[in-house]
XYZ file of C-alpha atoms in Angstrom:
460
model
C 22.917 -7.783 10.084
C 24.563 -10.117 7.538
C 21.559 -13.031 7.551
C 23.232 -16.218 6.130
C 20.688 -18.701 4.263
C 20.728 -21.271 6.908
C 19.896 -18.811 9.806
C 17.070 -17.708 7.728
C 16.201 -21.417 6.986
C 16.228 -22.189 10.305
C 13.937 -19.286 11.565
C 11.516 -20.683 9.088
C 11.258 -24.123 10.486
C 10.815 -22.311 14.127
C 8.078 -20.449 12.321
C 6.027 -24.058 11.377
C 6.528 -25.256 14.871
C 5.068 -22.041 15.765
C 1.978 -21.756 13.724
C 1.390 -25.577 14.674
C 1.042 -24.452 18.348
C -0.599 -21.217 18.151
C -3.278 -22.127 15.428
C -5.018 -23.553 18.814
C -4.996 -19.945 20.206
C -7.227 -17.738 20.683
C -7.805 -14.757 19.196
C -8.142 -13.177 22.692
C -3.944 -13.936 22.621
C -3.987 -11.996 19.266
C -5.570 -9.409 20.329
C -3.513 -8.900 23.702
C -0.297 -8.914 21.147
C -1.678 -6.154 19.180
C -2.072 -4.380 22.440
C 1.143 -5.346 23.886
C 2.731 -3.676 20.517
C 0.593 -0.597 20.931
C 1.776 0.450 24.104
C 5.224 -0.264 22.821
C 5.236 2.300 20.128
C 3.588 4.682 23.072
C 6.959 3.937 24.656
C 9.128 4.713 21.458
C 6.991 7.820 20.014
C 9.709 9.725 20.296
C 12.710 7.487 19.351
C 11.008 6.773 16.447
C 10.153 10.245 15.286
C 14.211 10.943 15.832
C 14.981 8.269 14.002
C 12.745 9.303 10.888
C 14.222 12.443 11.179
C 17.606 10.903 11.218
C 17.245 9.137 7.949
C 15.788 11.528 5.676
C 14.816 14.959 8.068
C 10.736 14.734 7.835
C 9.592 16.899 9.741
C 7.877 15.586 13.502
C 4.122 16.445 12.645
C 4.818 14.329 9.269
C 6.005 11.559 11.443
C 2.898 12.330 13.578
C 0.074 12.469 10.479
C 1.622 10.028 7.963
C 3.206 7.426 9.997
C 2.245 7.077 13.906
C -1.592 8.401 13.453
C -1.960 5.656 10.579
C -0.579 2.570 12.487
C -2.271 3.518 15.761
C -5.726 3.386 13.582
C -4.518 0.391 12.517
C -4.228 -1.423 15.702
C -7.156 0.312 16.881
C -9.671 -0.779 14.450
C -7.847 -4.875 14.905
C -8.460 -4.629 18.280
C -11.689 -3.396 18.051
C -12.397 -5.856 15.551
C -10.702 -9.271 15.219
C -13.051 -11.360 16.959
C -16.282 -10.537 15.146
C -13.910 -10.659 12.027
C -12.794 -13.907 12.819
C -16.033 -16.019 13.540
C -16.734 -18.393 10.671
C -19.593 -17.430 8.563
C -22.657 -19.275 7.621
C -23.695 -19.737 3.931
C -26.621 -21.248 2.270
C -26.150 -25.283 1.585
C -26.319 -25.701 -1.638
C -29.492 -28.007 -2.468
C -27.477 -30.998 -3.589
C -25.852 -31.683 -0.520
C -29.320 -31.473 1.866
C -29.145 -31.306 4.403
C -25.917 -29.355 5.661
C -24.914 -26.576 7.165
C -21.911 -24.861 5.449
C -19.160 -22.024 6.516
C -16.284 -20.382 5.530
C -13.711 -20.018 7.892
C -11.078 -17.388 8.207
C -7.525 -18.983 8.168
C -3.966 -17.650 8.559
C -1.878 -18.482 5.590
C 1.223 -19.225 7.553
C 5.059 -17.843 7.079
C 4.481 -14.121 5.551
C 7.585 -11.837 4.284
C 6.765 -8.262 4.635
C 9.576 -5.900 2.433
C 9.211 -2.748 3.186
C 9.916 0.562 1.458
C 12.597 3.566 2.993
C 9.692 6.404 2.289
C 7.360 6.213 4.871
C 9.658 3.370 6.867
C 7.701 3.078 9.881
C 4.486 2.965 8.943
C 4.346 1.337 5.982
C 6.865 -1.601 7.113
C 4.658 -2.412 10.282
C 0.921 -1.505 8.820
C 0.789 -4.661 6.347
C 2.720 -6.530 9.279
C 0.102 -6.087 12.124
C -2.501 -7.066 9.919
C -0.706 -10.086 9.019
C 0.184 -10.907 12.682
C -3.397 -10.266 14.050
C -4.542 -12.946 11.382
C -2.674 -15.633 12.913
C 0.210 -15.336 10.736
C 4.076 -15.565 11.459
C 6.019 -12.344 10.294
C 9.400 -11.499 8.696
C 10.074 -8.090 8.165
C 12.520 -6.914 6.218
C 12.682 -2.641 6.493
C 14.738 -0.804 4.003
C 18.137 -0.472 4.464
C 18.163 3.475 3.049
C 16.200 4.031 6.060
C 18.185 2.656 9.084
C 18.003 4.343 11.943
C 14.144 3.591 11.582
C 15.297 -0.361 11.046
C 16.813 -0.288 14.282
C 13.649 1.148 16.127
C 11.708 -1.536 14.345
C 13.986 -4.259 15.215
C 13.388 -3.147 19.020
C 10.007 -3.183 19.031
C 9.852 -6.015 18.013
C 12.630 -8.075 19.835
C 10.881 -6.578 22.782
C 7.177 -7.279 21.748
C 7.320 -10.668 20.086
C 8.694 -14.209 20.297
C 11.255 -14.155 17.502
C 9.351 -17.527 15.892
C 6.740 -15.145 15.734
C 7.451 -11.904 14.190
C 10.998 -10.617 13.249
C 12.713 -7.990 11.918
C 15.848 -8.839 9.731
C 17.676 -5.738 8.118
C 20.118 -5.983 5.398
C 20.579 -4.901 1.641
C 20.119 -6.218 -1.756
C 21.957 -9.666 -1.061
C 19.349 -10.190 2.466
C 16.453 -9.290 0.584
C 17.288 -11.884 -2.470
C 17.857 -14.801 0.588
C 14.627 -14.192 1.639
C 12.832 -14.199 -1.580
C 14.430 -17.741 -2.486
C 13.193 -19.364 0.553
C 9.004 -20.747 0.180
C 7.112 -18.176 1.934
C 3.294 -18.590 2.384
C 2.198 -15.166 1.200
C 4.551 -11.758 0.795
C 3.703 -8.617 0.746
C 6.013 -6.297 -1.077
C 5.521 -2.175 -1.597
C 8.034 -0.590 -3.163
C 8.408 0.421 -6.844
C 7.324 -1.266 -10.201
C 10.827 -2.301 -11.557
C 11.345 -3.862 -8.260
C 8.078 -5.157 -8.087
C 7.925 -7.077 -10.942
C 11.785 -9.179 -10.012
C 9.872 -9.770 -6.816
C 7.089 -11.506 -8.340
C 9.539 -12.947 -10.762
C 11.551 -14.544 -7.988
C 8.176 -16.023 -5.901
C 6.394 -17.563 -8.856
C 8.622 -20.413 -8.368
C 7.006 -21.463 -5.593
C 3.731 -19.978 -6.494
C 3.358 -17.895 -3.843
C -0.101 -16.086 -3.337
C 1.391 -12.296 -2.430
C 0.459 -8.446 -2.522
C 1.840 -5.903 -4.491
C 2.044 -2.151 -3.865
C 3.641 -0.184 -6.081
C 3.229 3.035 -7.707
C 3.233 4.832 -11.465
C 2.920 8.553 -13.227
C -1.056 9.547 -10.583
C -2.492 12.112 -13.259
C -4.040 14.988 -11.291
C -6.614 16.747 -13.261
C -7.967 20.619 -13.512
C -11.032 21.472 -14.635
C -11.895 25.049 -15.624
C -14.707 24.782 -12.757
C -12.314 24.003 -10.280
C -11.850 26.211 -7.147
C -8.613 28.001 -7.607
C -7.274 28.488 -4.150
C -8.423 24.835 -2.613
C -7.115 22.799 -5.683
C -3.762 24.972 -5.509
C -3.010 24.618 -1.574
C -4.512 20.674 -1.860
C -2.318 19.960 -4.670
C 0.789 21.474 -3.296
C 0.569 19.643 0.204
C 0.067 16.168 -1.413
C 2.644 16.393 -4.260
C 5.306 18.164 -1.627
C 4.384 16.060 1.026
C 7.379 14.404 2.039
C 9.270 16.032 -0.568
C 7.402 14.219 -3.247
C 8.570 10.479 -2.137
C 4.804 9.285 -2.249
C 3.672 6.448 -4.219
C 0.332 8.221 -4.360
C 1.714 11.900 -4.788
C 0.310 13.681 -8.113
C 3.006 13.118 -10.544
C 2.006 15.526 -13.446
C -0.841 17.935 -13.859
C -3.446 18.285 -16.810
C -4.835 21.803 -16.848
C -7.580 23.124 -18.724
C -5.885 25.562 -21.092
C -8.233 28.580 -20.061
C -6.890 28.668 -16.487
C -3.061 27.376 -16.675
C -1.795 30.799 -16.639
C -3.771 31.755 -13.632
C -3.752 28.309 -11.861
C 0.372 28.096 -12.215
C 0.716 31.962 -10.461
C -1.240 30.334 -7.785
C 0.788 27.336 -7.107
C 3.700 29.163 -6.757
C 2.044 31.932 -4.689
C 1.134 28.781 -2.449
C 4.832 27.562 -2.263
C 6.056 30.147 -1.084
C 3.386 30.233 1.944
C 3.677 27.257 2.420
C 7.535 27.116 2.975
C 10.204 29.261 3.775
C 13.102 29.677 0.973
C 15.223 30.404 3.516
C 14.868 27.695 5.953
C 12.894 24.828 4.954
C 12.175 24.013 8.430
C 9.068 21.843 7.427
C 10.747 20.185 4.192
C 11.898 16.634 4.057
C 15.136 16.028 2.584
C 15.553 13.262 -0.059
C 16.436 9.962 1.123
C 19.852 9.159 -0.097
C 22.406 10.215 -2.585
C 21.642 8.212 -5.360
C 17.858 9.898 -5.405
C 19.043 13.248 -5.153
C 21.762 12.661 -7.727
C 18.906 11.359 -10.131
C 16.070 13.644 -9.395
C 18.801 16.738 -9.711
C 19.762 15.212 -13.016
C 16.046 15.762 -14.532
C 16.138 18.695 -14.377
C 19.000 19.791 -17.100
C 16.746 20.887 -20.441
C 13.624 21.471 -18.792
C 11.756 25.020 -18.901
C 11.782 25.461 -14.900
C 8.770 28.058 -14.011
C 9.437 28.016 -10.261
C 12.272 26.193 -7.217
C 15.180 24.061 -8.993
C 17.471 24.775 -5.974
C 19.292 22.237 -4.363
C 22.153 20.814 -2.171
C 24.204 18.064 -2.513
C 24.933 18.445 1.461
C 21.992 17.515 2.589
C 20.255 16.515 -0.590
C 17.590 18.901 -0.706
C 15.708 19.459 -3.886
C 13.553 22.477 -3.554
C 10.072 22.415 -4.822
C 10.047 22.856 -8.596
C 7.699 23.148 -11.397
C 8.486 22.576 -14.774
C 6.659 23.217 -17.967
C 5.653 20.672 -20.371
C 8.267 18.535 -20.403
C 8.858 16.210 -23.443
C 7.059 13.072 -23.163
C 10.214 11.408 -24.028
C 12.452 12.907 -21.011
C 13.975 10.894 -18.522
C 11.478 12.676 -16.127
C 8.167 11.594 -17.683
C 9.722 8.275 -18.427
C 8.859 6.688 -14.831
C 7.073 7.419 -11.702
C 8.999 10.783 -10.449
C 9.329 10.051 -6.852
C 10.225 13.757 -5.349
C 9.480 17.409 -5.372
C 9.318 18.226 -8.936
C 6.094 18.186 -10.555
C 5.394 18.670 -14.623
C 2.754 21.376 -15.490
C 0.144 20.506 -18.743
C -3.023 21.731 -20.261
C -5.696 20.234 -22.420
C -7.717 21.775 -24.668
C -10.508 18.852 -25.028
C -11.552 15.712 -23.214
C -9.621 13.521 -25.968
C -6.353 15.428 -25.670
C -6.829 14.715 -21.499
C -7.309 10.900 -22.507
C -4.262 10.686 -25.219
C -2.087 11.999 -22.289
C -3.450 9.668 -19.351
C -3.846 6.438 -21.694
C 0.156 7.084 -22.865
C 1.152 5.239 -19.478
C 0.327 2.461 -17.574
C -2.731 2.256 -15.263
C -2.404 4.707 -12.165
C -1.713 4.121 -8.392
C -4.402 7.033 -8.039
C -5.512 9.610 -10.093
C -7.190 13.305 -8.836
C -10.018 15.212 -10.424
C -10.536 19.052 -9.062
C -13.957 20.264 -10.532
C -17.447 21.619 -9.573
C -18.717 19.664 -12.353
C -20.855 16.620 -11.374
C -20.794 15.093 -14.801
C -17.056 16.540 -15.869
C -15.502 13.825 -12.860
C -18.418 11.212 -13.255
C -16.889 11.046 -17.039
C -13.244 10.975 -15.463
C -14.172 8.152 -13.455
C -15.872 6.130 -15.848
C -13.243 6.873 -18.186
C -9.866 5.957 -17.069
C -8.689 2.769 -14.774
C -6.784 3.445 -11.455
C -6.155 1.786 -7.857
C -7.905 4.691 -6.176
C -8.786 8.314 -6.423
C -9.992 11.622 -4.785
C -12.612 14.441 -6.165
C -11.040 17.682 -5.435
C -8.043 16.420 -2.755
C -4.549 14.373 -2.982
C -3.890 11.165 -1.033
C -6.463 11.658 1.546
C -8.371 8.117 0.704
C -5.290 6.429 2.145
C -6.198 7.494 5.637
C -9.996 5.906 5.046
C -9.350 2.307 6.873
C -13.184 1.300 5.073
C -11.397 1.461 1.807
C -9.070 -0.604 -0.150
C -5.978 0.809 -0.508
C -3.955 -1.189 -3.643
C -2.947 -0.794 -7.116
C -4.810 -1.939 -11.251
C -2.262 -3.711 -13.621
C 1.248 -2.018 -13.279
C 0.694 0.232 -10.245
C -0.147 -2.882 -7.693
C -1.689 -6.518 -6.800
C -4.074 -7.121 -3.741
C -5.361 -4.308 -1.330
C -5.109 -3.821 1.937
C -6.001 -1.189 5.485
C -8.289 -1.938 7.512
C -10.956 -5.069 7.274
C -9.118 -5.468 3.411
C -6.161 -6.047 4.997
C -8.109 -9.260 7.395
C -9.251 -10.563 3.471
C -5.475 -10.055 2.557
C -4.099 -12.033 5.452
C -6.509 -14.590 5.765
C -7.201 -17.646 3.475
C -11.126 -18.858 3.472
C -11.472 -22.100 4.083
C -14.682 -23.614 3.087
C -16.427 -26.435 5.493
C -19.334 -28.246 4.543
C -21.000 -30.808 7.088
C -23.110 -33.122 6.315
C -25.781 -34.676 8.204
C -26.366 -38.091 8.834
C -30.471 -38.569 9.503
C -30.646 -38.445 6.091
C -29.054 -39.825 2.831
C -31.021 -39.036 -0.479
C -29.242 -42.007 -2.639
C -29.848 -40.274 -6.154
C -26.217 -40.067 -6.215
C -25.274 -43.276 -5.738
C -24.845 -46.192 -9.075
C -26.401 -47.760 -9.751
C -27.452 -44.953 -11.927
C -31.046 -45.966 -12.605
C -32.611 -42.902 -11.915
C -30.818 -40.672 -15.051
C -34.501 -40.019 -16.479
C -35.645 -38.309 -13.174
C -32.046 -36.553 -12.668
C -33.090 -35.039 -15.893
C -36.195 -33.420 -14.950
C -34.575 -32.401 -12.129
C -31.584 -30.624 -14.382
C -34.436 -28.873 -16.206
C -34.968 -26.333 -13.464
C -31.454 -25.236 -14.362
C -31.555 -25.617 -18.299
């Protein structure tokens, strides 16, 4: 779909008249939405796995853990939730305005532009949006157009769930995408990488626009010499191979105490090839597009390769790979890696470790393997990063009572679960006054400065 700047204009003024009516809803009508759209994606379980599969080959019980067990949570936990959510809360008056009674309320913030990424193209293109929906917002989604066959399922789901003035699915490329992000949006949330990141931000400080970020950058994953061989080894290789590496939170290089690289590098191949069958691949996800494979395949020339390299250009598969110690100055260790091949290095001292994590920009998520209490209490206390795990990959994504969001260059904002109700929803403060009483100190004539400054002296 070709969207011209007028249609999309249009939409948005459909969208105001919209938000005028349903901001005297209730959030009973919300909440019957959210389960409308549940039992739609029941419906489509399977057309949607297919068309993951379509786009890039994951594998059905990634489909099943990493996108439709995360967005049923989701929806689950707004159901469960919304209304106590949504009540206003009551804060203290503050003395100068006795008496009162004061609140914050919990507002939508209007039109919101959701852009999703092509990596995990379900879930993470409706997650943000059914938070931003069950808030009272409006919704345009635009999916990524690598990932199409999962656009179309989108679009259905919701041309068959929702009013189009009140969420919407428009797919397109670059040229849709830079339409959208001229028009004045009231908040959008964006995930995809930094480079990108930062033109979007670029383009919606024009109008100011109050927005998320998710994004991603090189997620150190430590090795201490206390670690526990086997678990780090089979924990590491899941999360960075997940989905063939194309994780924004997938370990992107390894630090290795020196006195157990040699032994901890045997095992991580050992685990490989457990873990997946050279000859098949069966449970492998392909890389999204040509213009991935052709990049990822192309750093790899010069690098010492310890284990995988293989790939095909028919179905852009990119084995597994290791590589050791890669210059610093390599096109590989230059950005955020985004597939199956992972850089191996060791440290000899804690200073070495924080030379090599301080050389880039703040971390999406960074992973500590150790027995030592005080070795990952110094880890944490030393470096700055969105989120992290003690002795596991990715798994505090799937934790709806945590944040999920990036520091600095790796992300703006959080979101999942009740963070994504503080992300969606603008606090408006209410105080009321009561009339049975008016203390006049404030009033001029201001004849009463001496006692005003008594009074201030409690403060002082």
């Amino acid at each position: 779909m070709n969207i011209k700047e007028n249609d999309i204009i249009e939409l948005l003024k459909s969208q105001d008249q919209f938000l005028r009516i349903a901001s005297k809803t209730s959030v009973d009508n919300r909440i019957s939405i959210l389960k409308k759209l549940k039992s739609n994606i029941k419906t489509h379980e399977q057309d949607i796995i297919e068309a993951i599969y379509q786009d890039f080959q994951k594998p059905e019980f990634e489909v099943l853990t990493t996108e439709l067990f995360v967005v049923y949570k989701e929806l689950n936990l707004f159901i469960k939730n919304l209304k106590k959510w949504s009540k206003p809360k009551s804060v203290s008056p503050a003395w100068l305005n006795f008496p009162s009674s004061d609140k914050i309320h919990y507002v939508p913030w209007g039109k919101v532009l959701v852009i999703a990424p092509w990596n995990y193209p379900f879930q993470l293109a409706i997650t943000p949006a059914i938070g931003a929906i069950a808030c009272g917002n409006t919704v345009v989604l635009k999916p990524s157009e690598h990932a199409p066959h999962t656009a179309d399922i989108l679009k259905k789901i919701f041309d068959e769930v929702f009013e189009e003035q009140q969420a919407k699915v428009i797919t397109g490329a670059v040229d849709t995408a830079k339409i959208l992000l001229e028009q004045k949006w009231d908040y959008v949330f964006f995930t995809g990488s930094v480079p990108v990141g930062r033109i979007v931000s670029e383009q919606i400080a024009k109008h100011m626009t109050p927005h998320t970020l998710e994004l991603g950058g090189k997620n150190p994953c430590i090795i201490d010499s206390t670690a526990k061989i086997d678990i780090a080894a089979k924990r590491i290789c899941w999360g960075k191979f997940l989905n063939a590496g194309q994780t924004c939170i997938a370990p992107d290089y390894l630090m290795i105490d020196s006195k157990i690289k040699d032994e901890f590098q045997e095992k991580l191949i050992s685990t490989l090839k457990e873990f997946y069958s050279e000859s098949s691949y069966e449970d492998y996800t392909r890389l999204i597009h040509d213009a991935h494979y052709e990049k990822l395949t192309g750093f790899l020339k010069d690098l010492n390769i310890i284990y995988g390299g293989e790939y095909d250009a028919k179905t852009n598969f990119l084995a597994p790979t290791l590589v050791d110690s890669p210059d610093l100055s390599s096109p590989l260790m230059e950005e955020e890696i985004f597939g199956p091949i992972l850089p191996i290095y060791s440290y000899s001292s804690f200073n070495e470790l924080e030379e090599m994590i301080s050389s880039f920009e703040k971390p999406l998520s960074l992973y500590v393997f150790s027995e030592s209490k005080g070795f990952t209490n110094k880890v944490n206390e030393t470096f700055d990063f969105g989120g992290g795990v003690i002795n596991d990959t990715i798994v505090h994504f799937v934790n709806d009572k945590l944040p999920f969001g990036g520091v600095g260059a790796s992300g703006i904002g959080n979101y999942h679960g009740r963070a994504s109700f503080d992300t969606f929803t603008r606090k408006k403060p209410i105080v009321n006054r009561k009339t049975w009483l008016d203390i006049p100190i404030k009033y001029p004539p201001y004849t009463r400065v001496n006692s005003f400054k008594s009074f201030l002296n409690l403060f002082r």
